[in-house]
mmCIF file of C-alpha atoms in Angstrom:
data_model
loop_
_atom_site.group_PDB
_atom_site.id
_atom_site.type_symbol
_atom_site.label_atom_id
_atom_site.label_comp_id
_atom_site.label_asym_id
_atom_site.label_seq_id
_atom_site.Cartn_x
_atom_site.Cartn_y
_atom_site.Cartn_z
ATOM 1 C CA MET A 1 6.709 -6.643 1.234
ATOM 2 C CA SER A 2 6.671 -9.605 -1.080
ATOM 3 C CA GLU A 3 6.521 -13.231 -0.080
ATOM 4 C CA VAL A 4 10.035 -13.773 -1.383
ATOM 5 C CA LYS A 5 13.075 -14.330 0.814
ATOM 6 C CA ALA A 6 16.545 -13.610 -0.582
ATOM 7 C CA ASP A 7 20.148 -13.566 0.522
ATOM 8 C CA TYR A 8 21.345 -9.985 0.128
ATOM 9 C CA SER A 9 24.819 -10.507 1.564
ATOM 10 C CA LEU A 10 26.887 -10.023 -1.617
ATOM 11 C CA TYR A 11 24.752 -8.149 -4.130
ATOM 12 C CA LEU A 12 26.251 -7.486 -7.567
ATOM 13 C CA VAL A 13 25.070 -4.506 -9.620
ATOM 14 C CA THR A 14 26.172 -4.617 -13.255
ATOM 15 C CA ASP A 15 27.912 -1.929 -15.243
ATOM 16 C CA ARG A 16 29.149 -3.003 -18.660
ATOM 17 C CA LYS A 17 31.536 -0.057 -18.892
ATOM 18 C CA MET A 18 33.640 -1.698 -16.123
ATOM 19 C CA LEU A 19 34.176 -4.832 -18.172
ATOM 20 C CA ARG A 20 36.050 -3.298 -21.063
ATOM 21 C CA ALA A 21 36.003 -6.063 -23.697
ATOM 22 C CA ARG A 22 34.783 -8.858 -21.408
ATOM 23 C CA ASP A 23 31.354 -10.446 -21.823
ATOM 24 C CA LEU A 24 28.727 -9.529 -19.221
ATOM 25 C CA GLY A 25 27.225 -13.014 -19.011
ATOM 26 C CA GLN A 26 30.574 -14.695 -18.468
ATOM 27 C CA SER A 27 31.559 -12.041 -15.911
ATOM 28 C CA ILE A 28 28.323 -12.553 -13.965
ATOM 29 C CA GLU A 29 28.849 -16.307 -14.024
ATOM 30 C CA LEU A 30 32.322 -15.915 -12.538
ATOM 31 C CA ALA A 31 31.005 -13.516 -9.897
ATOM 32 C CA ILE A 32 28.318 -16.011 -8.904
ATOM 33 C CA GLN A 33 30.858 -18.837 -8.742
ATOM 34 C CA GLY A 34 32.869 -16.548 -6.458
ATOM 35 C CA GLY A 35 29.998 -16.081 -4.069
ATOM 36 C CA VAL A 36 27.631 -13.351 -5.297
ATOM 37 C CA THR A 37 24.149 -14.027 -3.881
ATOM 38 C CA LEU A 38 22.004 -11.702 -6.021
ATOM 39 C CA VAL A 39 22.408 -9.878 -9.335
ATOM 40 C CA GLN A 40 20.920 -6.557 -10.421
ATOM 41 C CA LEU A 41 21.005 -5.805 -14.129
ATOM 42 C CA ARG A 42 21.433 -2.069 -14.605
ATOM 43 C CA GLU A 43 21.447 -0.570 -18.094
ATOM 44 C CA LYS A 44 20.925 3.113 -18.691
ATOM 45 C CA SER A 45 21.808 3.728 -22.325
ATOM 46 C CA VAL A 46 20.398 0.910 -24.433
ATOM 47 C CA SER A 47 17.259 0.432 -26.495
ATOM 48 C CA THR A 48 14.380 -1.505 -24.940
ATOM 49 C CA ARG A 49 15.020 -4.360 -27.383
ATOM 50 C CA GLU A 50 18.696 -4.559 -26.462
ATOM 51 C CA PHE A 51 17.932 -4.437 -22.719
ATOM 52 C CA LEU A 52 15.349 -7.202 -23.142
ATOM 53 C CA GLU A 53 17.658 -9.471 -25.129
ATOM 54 C CA LEU A 54 20.471 -8.934 -22.617
ATOM 55 C CA ALA A 55 18.111 -9.614 -19.701
ATOM 56 C CA ILE A 56 16.897 -12.874 -21.270
ATOM 57 C CA ARG A 57 20.504 -14.028 -21.656
ATOM 58 C CA ILE A 58 21.553 -13.026 -18.113
ATOM 59 C CA LYS A 59 18.458 -14.698 -16.614
ATOM 60 C CA GLU A 60 19.481 -18.050 -18.137
ATOM 61 C CA ILE A 61 22.731 -17.755 -16.155
ATOM 62 C CA THR A 62 21.219 -16.597 -12.867
ATOM 63 C CA ASP A 63 18.469 -19.246 -13.142
ATOM 64 C CA HIS A 64 21.089 -21.927 -13.673
ATOM 65 C CA TYR A 65 22.709 -20.995 -10.338
ATOM 66 C CA HIS A 66 19.359 -20.258 -8.593
ATOM 67 C CA ILE A 67 20.406 -16.658 -8.001
ATOM 68 C CA PRO A 68 17.647 -14.003 -8.046
ATOM 69 C CA LEU A 69 17.909 -11.513 -10.934
ATOM 70 C CA ILE A 70 16.669 -7.989 -10.167
ATOM 71 C CA ILE A 71 16.096 -5.461 -12.951
ATOM 72 C CA ASN A 72 17.031 -1.824 -12.370
ATOM 73 C CA ASP A 73 14.308 0.756 -13.064
ATOM 74 C CA ARG A 74 12.582 -0.941 -15.994
ATOM 75 C CA LEU A 75 9.428 -2.668 -14.781
ATOM 76 C CA ASP A 76 8.539 -3.660 -18.352
ATOM 77 C CA ILE A 77 11.780 -5.634 -18.683
ATOM 78 C CA ALA A 78 11.241 -7.238 -15.242
ATOM 79 C CA LEU A 79 7.733 -8.344 -16.307
ATOM 80 C CA ALA A 80 8.829 -9.508 -19.739
ATOM 81 C CA ILE A 81 11.521 -11.862 -18.438
ATOM 82 C CA ASP A 82 9.698 -12.795 -15.203
ATOM 83 C CA ALA A 83 12.636 -11.499 -13.176
ATOM 84 C CA ALA A 84 12.786 -12.087 -9.434
ATOM 85 C CA GLY A 85 12.271 -8.393 -8.891
ATOM 86 C CA LEU A 86 12.798 -4.735 -9.580
ATOM 87 C CA HIS A 87 15.033 -2.111 -8.045
ATOM 88 C CA VAL A 88 13.758 1.468 -8.100
ATOM 89 C CA GLY A 89 15.566 4.696 -7.408
ATOM 90 C CA GLN A 90 13.923 7.911 -6.310
ATOM 91 C CA ASP A 91 13.657 8.946 -10.019
ATOM 92 C CA ASP A 92 12.194 5.640 -11.103
ATOM 93 C CA PHE A 93 8.795 3.999 -10.653
ATOM 94 C CA PRO A 94 7.033 4.914 -7.427
ATOM 95 C CA MET A 95 7.108 1.996 -5.001
ATOM 96 C CA LEU A 96 3.312 1.689 -4.653
ATOM 97 C CA LYS A 97 2.742 1.626 -8.435
ATOM 98 C CA ALA A 98 5.531 -0.923 -8.866
ATOM 99 C CA ARG A 99 3.934 -3.235 -6.296
ATOM 100 C CA GLU A 100 0.523 -2.815 -7.907
ATOM 101 C CA LEU A 101 1.892 -3.872 -11.279
ATOM 102 C CA LEU A 102 4.309 -6.600 -10.078
ATOM 103 C CA GLY A 103 2.173 -8.198 -7.381
ATOM 104 C CA PRO A 104 3.219 -9.821 -4.116
ATOM 105 C CA ARG A 105 5.522 -12.461 -5.567
ATOM 106 C CA LYS A 106 8.274 -10.119 -6.777
ATOM 107 C CA ILE A 107 11.073 -8.508 -4.810
ATOM 108 C CA ILE A 108 11.045 -4.708 -4.923
ATOM 109 C CA GLY A 109 14.082 -2.817 -3.641
ATOM 110 C CA VAL A 110 14.226 0.931 -3.199
ATOM 111 C CA SER A 111 17.244 3.256 -3.146
ATOM 112 C CA ALA A 112 17.308 5.484 -0.075
ATOM 113 C CA SER A 113 19.843 8.059 1.023
ATOM 114 C CA THR A 114 17.940 9.482 3.995
ATOM 115 C CA LEU A 115 16.102 7.982 6.957
ATOM 116 C CA ALA A 116 12.852 9.550 5.697
ATOM 117 C CA GLU A 117 13.202 7.800 2.310
ATOM 118 C CA ALA A 118 14.042 4.533 4.043
ATOM 119 C CA LEU A 119 11.011 4.671 6.360
ATOM 120 C CA LEU A 120 8.657 5.639 3.548
ATOM 121 C CA ALA A 121 9.901 2.817 1.309
ATOM 122 C CA GLN A 122 9.454 0.296 4.119
ATOM 123 C CA GLN A 123 5.963 1.604 4.858
ATOM 124 C CA GLN A 124 5.053 1.288 1.169
ATOM 125 C CA GLY A 125 6.089 -2.353 1.102
ATOM 126 C CA ALA A 126 9.685 -2.415 -0.133
ATOM 127 C CA ASP A 127 11.441 -5.759 0.354
ATOM 128 C CA TYR A 128 14.862 -4.219 0.947
ATOM 129 C CA LEU A 129 16.656 -0.886 0.857
ATOM 130 C CA GLY A 130 19.734 0.058 -1.107
ATOM 131 C CA VAL A 131 21.373 2.724 1.056
ATOM 132 C CA GLY A 132 24.262 4.878 -0.046
ATOM 133 C CA ALA A 133 26.515 6.023 -1.413
ATOM 134 C CA VAL A 134 28.526 5.113 1.669
ATOM 135 C CA PHE A 135 31.807 5.974 -0.104
ATOM 136 C CA SER A 136 32.277 8.118 -3.186
ATOM 137 C CA THR A 137 31.805 6.213 -6.375
ATOM 138 C CA SER A 138 32.410 6.675 -10.074
ATOM 139 C CA THR A 139 29.402 4.474 -11.019
ATOM 140 C CA LYS A 140 26.523 6.550 -9.737
ATOM 141 C CA THR A 141 27.691 10.148 -9.711
ATOM 142 C CA ASP A 142 24.217 11.396 -8.710
ATOM 143 C CA ALA A 143 24.081 9.407 -5.467
ATOM 144 C CA SER A 144 24.015 11.434 -2.277
ATOM 145 C CA GLU A 145 26.568 10.463 0.345
ATOM 146 C CA VAL A 146 25.508 8.572 3.453
ATOM 147 C CA SER A 147 27.914 8.296 6.387
ATOM 148 C CA LEU A 148 28.481 4.969 8.115
ATOM 149 C CA LYS A 149 26.799 6.497 11.168
ATOM 150 C CA GLN A 150 23.691 7.393 9.119
ATOM 151 C CA LEU A 151 23.762 3.906 7.595
ATOM 152 C CA GLU A 152 23.717 2.463 11.084
ATOM 153 C CA VAL A 153 20.824 4.673 12.140
ATOM 154 C CA ILE A 154 18.814 3.615 9.089
ATOM 155 C CA LYS A 155 19.590 -0.068 9.750
ATOM 156 C CA GLN A 156 18.408 0.270 13.340
ATOM 157 C CA SER A 157 15.236 2.126 12.289
ATOM 158 C CA VAL A 158 13.835 -0.387 9.810
ATOM 159 C CA THR A 159 12.940 -4.069 9.904
ATOM 160 C CA ILE A 160 13.547 -4.879 6.213
ATOM 161 C CA PRO A 161 17.014 -5.829 4.935
ATOM 162 C CA VAL A 162 19.427 -2.950 4.308
ATOM 163 C CA VAL A 163 22.017 -3.280 1.553
ATOM 164 C CA ALA A 164 24.854 -0.725 1.648
ATOM 165 C CA ILE A 165 26.003 0.633 -1.707
ATOM 166 C CA GLY A 166 28.638 2.970 -3.089
ATOM 167 C CA GLY A 167 32.380 2.526 -3.307
ATOM 168 C CA ILE A 168 32.497 -0.617 -1.194
ATOM 169 C CA ASN A 169 35.595 -2.785 -1.734
ATOM 170 C CA ASP A 170 37.802 -5.332 0.031
ATOM 171 C CA LYS A 171 39.584 -2.526 1.976
ATOM 172 C CA ASN A 172 36.536 -0.841 3.523
ATOM 173 C CA LEU A 173 34.145 -3.809 3.658
ATOM 174 C CA LYS A 174 34.742 -4.616 7.348
ATOM 175 C CA GLN A 175 33.872 -1.053 8.394
ATOM 176 C CA VAL A 176 30.626 -1.308 6.486
ATOM 177 C CA LEU A 177 29.725 -4.715 7.915
ATOM 178 C CA ALA A 178 30.337 -3.315 11.416
ATOM 179 C CA THR A 179 27.176 -1.181 11.023
ATOM 180 C CA GLY A 180 25.103 -4.368 11.127
ATOM 181 C CA ILE A 181 23.676 -4.137 7.595
ATOM 182 C CA ASP A 182 22.376 -7.211 5.780
ATOM 183 C CA GLY A 183 24.420 -7.017 2.661
ATOM 184 C CA VAL A 184 26.724 -4.993 0.463
ATOM 185 C CA SER A 185 26.157 -4.006 -3.099
ATOM 186 C CA VAL A 186 29.238 -3.834 -5.294
ATOM 187 C CA VAL A 187 29.997 -2.919 -8.885
ATOM 188 C CA SER A 188 33.659 -2.103 -9.551
ATOM 189 C CA ALA A 189 35.018 -4.135 -6.589
ATOM 190 C CA ILE A 190 34.095 -7.198 -8.692
ATOM 191 C CA LEU A 191 33.476 -6.183 -12.302
ATOM 192 C CA ALA A 192 36.490 -3.865 -12.719
ATOM 193 C CA LYS A 193 38.904 -6.512 -11.394
ATOM 194 C CA ALA A 194 41.093 -8.557 -13.731
ATOM 195 C CA ASP A 195 40.132 -11.755 -11.859
ATOM 196 C CA ILE A 196 36.396 -11.501 -11.214
ATOM 197 C CA LEU A 197 36.086 -14.960 -9.622
ATOM 198 C CA GLU A 198 38.876 -14.217 -7.145
ATOM 199 C CA ALA A 199 37.555 -10.699 -6.368
ATOM 200 C CA ALA A 200 34.133 -12.130 -5.494
ATOM 201 C CA LYS A 201 35.715 -14.906 -3.399
ATOM 202 C CA GLN A 202 37.762 -12.414 -1.394
ATOM 203 C CA LEU A 203 34.673 -10.303 -0.601
ATOM 204 C CA ARG A 204 32.708 -13.477 0.245
ATOM 205 C CA GLU A 205 35.500 -14.541 2.622
ATOM 206 C CA ILE A 206 35.436 -11.182 4.483
ATOM 207 C CA ILE A 207 31.627 -11.357 4.808
ATOM 208 C CA ARG A 208 31.910 -14.901 6.302
ATOM 209 C CA MET B 1 -5.234 -7.470 -32.970
ATOM 210 C CA SER B 2 -6.973 -6.002 -30.000
ATOM 211 C CA GLU B 3 -10.691 -5.517 -29.579
ATOM 212 C CA VAL B 4 -10.259 -1.748 -29.750
ATOM 213 C CA LYS B 5 -11.313 0.426 -32.670
ATOM 214 C CA ALA B 6 -9.732 3.812 -33.125
ATOM 215 C CA ASP B 7 -9.780 6.728 -35.553
ATOM 216 C CA TYR B 8 -6.244 7.052 -36.917
ATOM 217 C CA SER B 9 -6.926 9.829 -39.367
ATOM 218 C CA LEU B 10 -4.956 12.636 -37.663
ATOM 219 C CA TYR B 11 -2.452 11.075 -35.302
ATOM 220 C CA LEU B 12 -0.312 13.422 -33.205
ATOM 221 C CA VAL B 13 3.113 12.231 -31.958
ATOM 222 C CA THR B 14 4.613 14.466 -29.275
ATOM 223 C CA ASP B 15 8.025 16.055 -29.228
ATOM 224 C CA ARG B 16 8.566 18.584 -26.481
ATOM 225 C CA LYS B 17 11.604 20.092 -28.238
ATOM 226 C CA MET B 18 9.221 21.457 -30.896
ATOM 227 C CA LEU B 19 7.267 23.442 -28.329
ATOM 228 C CA ARG B 20 10.038 25.700 -27.095
ATOM 229 C CA ALA B 21 8.594 27.273 -23.943
ATOM 230 C CA ARG B 22 4.993 26.116 -24.470
ATOM 231 C CA ASP B 23 3.340 23.562 -22.199
ATOM 232 C CA LEU B 24 2.849 20.076 -23.635
ATOM 233 C CA GLY B 25 -0.540 19.550 -22.012
ATOM 234 C CA GLN B 26 -1.935 22.824 -23.298
ATOM 235 C CA SER B 27 -0.479 22.188 -26.756
ATOM 236 C CA ILE B 28 -2.075 18.735 -26.928
ATOM 237 C CA GLU B 29 -5.382 20.167 -25.825
ATOM 238 C CA LEU B 30 -5.271 22.748 -28.640
ATOM 239 C CA ALA B 31 -4.314 20.047 -31.150
ATOM 240 C CA ILE B 32 -7.277 17.921 -30.053
ATOM 241 C CA GLN B 33 -9.619 20.894 -30.281
ATOM 242 C CA GLY B 34 -8.291 21.380 -33.824
ATOM 243 C CA GLY B 35 -9.144 17.829 -34.817
ATOM 244 C CA VAL B 36 -6.393 15.403 -33.748
ATOM 245 C CA THR B 37 -7.964 11.959 -33.284
ATOM 246 C CA LEU B 38 -5.223 10.108 -31.404
ATOM 247 C CA VAL B 39 -2.165 11.132 -29.344
ATOM 248 C CA GLN B 40 1.110 9.279 -28.924
ATOM 249 C CA LEU B 41 3.333 10.397 -26.054
ATOM 250 C CA ARG B 42 6.950 9.993 -27.075
ATOM 251 C CA GLU B 43 9.738 10.768 -24.600
ATOM 252 C CA LYS B 44 13.286 9.570 -25.132
ATOM 253 C CA SER B 45 15.415 11.418 -22.571
ATOM 254 C CA VAL B 46 13.556 11.581 -19.277
ATOM 255 C CA SER B 47 13.620 9.530 -16.100
ATOM 256 C CA THR B 48 10.965 6.893 -15.560
ATOM 257 C CA ARG B 49 9.426 9.027 -12.826
ATOM 258 C CA GLU B 50 9.263 12.100 -15.055
ATOM 259 C CA PHE B 51 7.731 10.139 -17.943
ATOM 260 C CA LEU B 52 5.156 8.660 -15.612
ATOM 261 C CA GLU B 53 4.141 11.977 -14.105
ATOM 262 C CA LEU B 54 3.888 13.556 -17.582
ATOM 263 C CA ALA B 55 1.844 10.621 -18.846
ATOM 264 C CA ILE B 56 -0.609 10.891 -15.943
ATOM 265 C CA ARG B 57 -1.120 14.575 -16.698
ATOM 266 C CA ILE B 58 -1.539 14.087 -20.451
ATOM 267 C CA LYS B 59 -3.995 11.204 -19.927
ATOM 268 C CA GLU B 60 -6.287 13.513 -17.930
ATOM 269 C CA ILE B 61 -6.484 15.708 -21.026
ATOM 270 C CA THR B 62 -6.947 12.946 -23.585
ATOM 271 C CA ASP B 63 -9.514 11.228 -21.349
ATOM 272 C CA HIS B 64 -11.446 14.482 -21.083
ATOM 273 C CA TYR B 65 -11.771 14.577 -24.885
ATOM 274 C CA HIS B 66 -12.222 10.784 -25.268
ATOM 275 C CA ILE B 67 -9.063 10.587 -27.394
ATOM 276 C CA PRO B 68 -6.939 7.444 -27.110
ATOM 277 C CA LEU B 69 -3.461 7.966 -25.602
ATOM 278 C CA ILE B 70 -0.724 5.699 -26.927
ATOM 279 C CA ILE B 71 2.641 5.480 -25.163
ATOM 280 C CA ASN B 72 5.801 5.175 -27.245
ATOM 281 C CA ASP B 73 8.121 2.282 -26.389
ATOM 282 C CA ARG B 74 7.605 2.137 -22.619
ATOM 283 C CA LEU B 75 5.219 -0.688 -21.818
ATOM 284 C CA ASP B 76 5.676 -0.046 -18.066
ATOM 285 C CA ILE B 77 4.362 3.520 -18.445
ATOM 286 C CA ALA B 78 1.465 2.283 -20.616
ATOM 287 C CA LEU B 79 0.527 -0.248 -17.930
ATOM 288 C CA ALA B 80 0.973 2.192 -15.062
ATOM 289 C CA ILE B 81 -1.407 4.800 -16.477
ATOM 290 C CA ASP B 82 -3.752 2.305 -18.166
ATOM 291 C CA ALA B 83 -3.101 3.957 -21.561
ATOM 292 C CA ALA B 84 -5.148 2.991 -24.585
ATOM 293 C CA GLY B 85 -2.097 1.363 -26.064
ATOM 294 C CA LEU B 86 1.588 1.167 -26.914
ATOM 295 C CA HIS B 87 3.573 2.005 -30.027
ATOM 296 C CA VAL B 88 6.685 -0.064 -30.618
ATOM 297 C CA GLY B 89 9.512 0.530 -33.062
ATOM 298 C CA GLN B 90 11.820 -2.140 -34.361
ATOM 299 C CA ASP B 91 14.236 -1.424 -31.486
ATOM 300 C CA ASP B 92 11.546 -1.560 -28.835
ATOM 301 C CA PHE B 93 9.500 -4.363 -27.284
ATOM 302 C CA PRO B 94 8.812 -7.258 -29.634
ATOM 303 C CA MET B 95 5.172 -7.268 -30.733
ATOM 304 C CA LEU B 96 4.384 -10.755 -29.380
ATOM 305 C CA LYS B 97 5.783 -9.973 -25.921
ATOM 306 C CA ALA B 98 3.966 -6.663 -25.850
ATOM 307 C CA ARG B 99 0.644 -8.376 -26.581
ATOM 308 C CA GLU B 100 1.315 -11.035 -23.962
ATOM 309 C CA LEU B 101 1.885 -8.362 -21.298
ATOM 310 C CA LEU B 102 -0.778 -5.885 -22.386
ATOM 311 C CA GLY B 103 -3.582 -8.319 -23.272
ATOM 312 C CA PRO B 104 -6.264 -8.041 -25.940
ATOM 313 C CA ARG B 105 -7.834 -4.790 -24.774
ATOM 314 C CA LYS B 106 -4.945 -2.495 -25.662
ATOM 315 C CA ILE B 107 -3.978 -1.013 -29.000
ATOM 316 C CA ILE B 108 -0.480 -1.994 -30.173
ATOM 317 C CA GLY B 109 1.039 -0.147 -33.102
ATOM 318 C CA VAL B 110 4.251 -1.132 -34.819
ATOM 319 C CA SER B 111 6.659 0.964 -36.896
ATOM 320 C CA ALA B 112 7.429 -0.564 -40.270
ATOM 321 C CA SER B 113 9.595 0.720 -43.069
ATOM 322 C CA THR B 114 9.458 -2.350 -45.327
ATOM 323 C CA LEU B 115 6.688 -4.640 -46.570
ATOM 324 C CA ALA B 116 8.284 -7.577 -44.698
ATOM 325 C CA GLU B 117 8.130 -5.680 -41.382
ATOM 326 C CA ALA B 118 4.536 -4.675 -42.103
ATOM 327 C CA LEU B 119 3.399 -8.223 -42.887
ATOM 328 C CA LEU B 120 5.180 -9.654 -39.848
ATOM 329 C CA ALA B 121 3.657 -7.039 -37.503
ATOM 330 C CA GLN B 122 0.180 -7.765 -38.875
ATOM 331 C CA GLN B 123 0.681 -11.503 -38.502
ATOM 332 C CA GLN B 124 1.799 -10.997 -34.899
ATOM 333 C CA GLY B 125 -1.357 -9.099 -34.047
ATOM 334 C CA ALA B 126 -0.499 -5.416 -34.438
ATOM 335 C CA ASP B 127 -3.540 -3.118 -34.472
ATOM 336 C CA TYR B 128 -2.038 -0.613 -36.818
ATOM 337 C CA LEU B 129 1.200 0.179 -38.651
ATOM 338 C CA GLY B 130 3.185 3.393 -38.552
ATOM 339 C CA VAL B 131 4.878 3.450 -41.952
ATOM 340 C CA GLY B 132 7.628 5.888 -42.879
ATOM 341 C CA ALA B 133 9.455 8.100 -43.036
ATOM 342 C CA VAL B 134 7.611 9.138 -46.194
ATOM 343 C CA PHE B 135 9.443 12.461 -46.314
ATOM 344 C CA SER B 136 12.700 13.390 -44.629
ATOM 345 C CA THR B 137 12.235 14.541 -41.061
ATOM 346 C CA SER B 138 14.210 16.183 -38.316
ATOM 347 C CA THR B 139 12.256 14.364 -35.562
ATOM 348 C CA LYS B 140 13.298 10.794 -36.163
ATOM 349 C CA THR B 141 16.670 10.916 -37.845
ATOM 350 C CA ASP B 142 17.055 7.122 -37.702
ATOM 351 C CA ALA B 143 13.908 6.384 -39.738
ATOM 352 C CA SER B 144 14.418 4.738 -43.117
ATOM 353 C CA GLU B 145 12.795 6.432 -46.068
ATOM 354 C CA VAL B 146 9.676 4.904 -47.626
ATOM 355 C CA SER B 147 8.477 6.197 -50.999
ATOM 356 C CA LEU B 148 4.800 6.987 -51.578
ATOM 357 C CA LYS B 149 4.781 4.052 -54.015
ATOM 358 C CA GLN B 150 6.090 1.683 -51.306
ATOM 359 C CA LEU B 151 3.552 3.143 -48.871
ATOM 360 C CA GLU B 152 0.787 2.302 -51.316
ATOM 361 C CA VAL B 153 2.092 -1.246 -51.769
ATOM 362 C CA ILE B 154 2.132 -1.756 -48.028
ATOM 363 C CA LYS B 155 -1.388 -0.346 -47.662
ATOM 364 C CA GLN B 156 -2.652 -2.713 -50.370
ATOM 365 C CA SER B 157 -0.893 -5.719 -48.797
ATOM 366 C CA VAL B 158 -2.298 -5.495 -45.265
ATOM 367 C CA THR B 159 -5.757 -5.389 -43.739
ATOM 368 C CA ILE B 160 -4.937 -3.405 -40.566
ATOM 369 C CA PRO B 161 -4.892 0.411 -40.601
ATOM 370 C CA VAL B 162 -1.784 2.079 -42.033
ATOM 371 C CA VAL B 163 -0.673 5.445 -40.647
ATOM 372 C CA ALA B 164 1.907 7.318 -42.705
ATOM 373 C CA ILE B 165 4.620 9.138 -40.804
ATOM 374 C CA GLY B 166 7.598 11.367 -41.471
ATOM 375 C CA GLY B 167 7.693 14.968 -42.658
ATOM 376 C CA ILE B 168 3.978 15.179 -43.477
ATOM 377 C CA ASN B 169 2.552 18.714 -43.558
ATOM 378 C CA ASP B 170 -0.234 20.798 -45.085
ATOM 379 C CA LYS B 171 1.693 21.008 -48.411
ATOM 380 C CA ASN B 172 2.262 17.304 -49.037
ATOM 381 C CA LEU B 173 -0.718 15.837 -47.191
ATOM 382 C CA LYS B 174 -2.908 15.382 -50.290
ATOM 383 C CA GLN B 175 -0.211 13.312 -52.044
ATOM 384 C CA VAL B 176 0.005 11.071 -48.957
ATOM 385 C CA LEU B 177 -3.769 10.689 -48.708
ATOM 386 C CA ALA B 178 -3.855 9.686 -52.368
ATOM 387 C CA THR B 179 -2.096 6.413 -51.475
ATOM 388 C CA GLY B 180 -5.237 5.313 -49.653
ATOM 389 C CA ILE B 181 -3.729 5.126 -46.159
ATOM 390 C CA ASP B 182 -5.937 5.355 -43.049
ATOM 391 C CA GLY B 183 -4.254 8.202 -41.286
ATOM 392 C CA VAL B 184 -1.288 10.511 -41.041
ATOM 393 C CA SER B 185 1.008 10.926 -38.126
ATOM 394 C CA VAL B 186 2.407 14.405 -37.555
ATOM 395 C CA VAL B 187 4.771 16.072 -35.138
ATOM 396 C CA SER B 188 6.177 19.397 -36.316
ATOM 397 C CA ALA B 189 3.272 20.167 -38.708
ATOM 398 C CA ILE B 190 1.245 20.810 -35.551
ATOM 399 C CA LEU B 191 3.573 21.223 -32.571
ATOM 400 C CA ALA B 192 6.173 23.478 -34.210
ATOM 401 C CA LYS B 193 3.503 25.906 -35.434
ATOM 402 C CA ALA B 194 2.810 29.190 -33.662
ATOM 403 C CA ASP B 195 -0.968 28.544 -33.807
ATOM 404 C CA ILE B 196 -1.393 24.866 -32.900
ATOM 405 C CA LEU B 197 -5.181 24.922 -32.970
ATOM 406 C CA GLU B 198 -5.237 26.465 -36.443
ATOM 407 C CA ALA B 199 -2.513 24.080 -37.754
ATOM 408 C CA ALA B 200 -4.513 21.054 -36.632
ATOM 409 C CA LYS B 201 -7.733 22.496 -38.111
ATOM 410 C CA GLN B 202 -6.074 23.037 -41.505
ATOM 411 C CA LEU B 203 -4.813 19.440 -41.623
ATOM 412 C CA ARG B 204 -8.216 18.181 -40.456
ATOM 413 C CA GLU B 205 -9.861 20.179 -43.270
ATOM 414 C CA ILE B 206 -7.603 18.652 -45.950
ATOM 415 C CA ILE B 207 -8.305 15.160 -44.601
ATOM 416 C CA ARG B 208 -12.069 15.813 -44.816
#
């Protein structure tokens, strides 16, 4: 684990496809104003240069609001912009290597869809777990499904924060929160909405 | 510039598509036995984990033969395996940021297709330039064309090593060498050949 504490309660993961013509920076700013506590920048189909330039721009916004910015998968981008941390999936950087290269002052989150993956990630020093997909999702089609019961078992088996991910929205959020997890990760429930500020506020209100 | 000296004379850039069913590690080993002096691992469509695992395996081979291994684009992979260096294109990491993160003991090469790009890369501390494409190529379809005359002008305008790239093979190699450049970068002229060892030896012989 790192030395960094963070509020994982309303964790936004970006997906520019959801935004149609809207600007990512402006959308993130509205989401933060609505109550998002942490932002993960996720880009899968851009050049390194484009990812870097986008990350620099987004970090100016998250820094302004004192919100941690986590980079998905790309440790080089996280290092280059001095991001708050890195999120790694099971096909990304191995946790131990990521910690070795990032040091103890960066947050490292790991995706887990089984109890075994969750326990291993915790043992290797992950700061938090992204567990899902708890509901089916159009964003990450490769994510295995995790039932709310399994989510609860994982939460009770680890000591690090657990963030639920996958298809979470204003309608099913209470069910997810009932498992006792530390936060929810959302994409479309904020970024696909016409009123991003209001969508984030509504989720924030349910979490309170 | 870094503190590292390297022999750029016969510089192999990998492309697994060229190999059909053959193993990349074995193919690189044959190419080195045939006279390749430097290897760049270039992977554009794999997960981070897959790239990392491949890079670890290839580095065992290049280390065994004391051949520098350069990673294309992915600074995180270069750091993770302690590669000899990184090659960046104009859409990849900016040179200055790459040097800041890699330090003075790593080779950094930059792709350049104009004199302006070449001079800027040298000024920013590049160790060598990859200049091309000097002939049309199926490997990098986005590369701008650089005439042999332009290649010669670039070579005469910089003090760092210039490696010519793009469609170079046993038939046109002498023309390219006549421009005075320090090395040639090849992909298909070695990896697409049935006898990789022999193909590398023939190129090596022409360079001698």
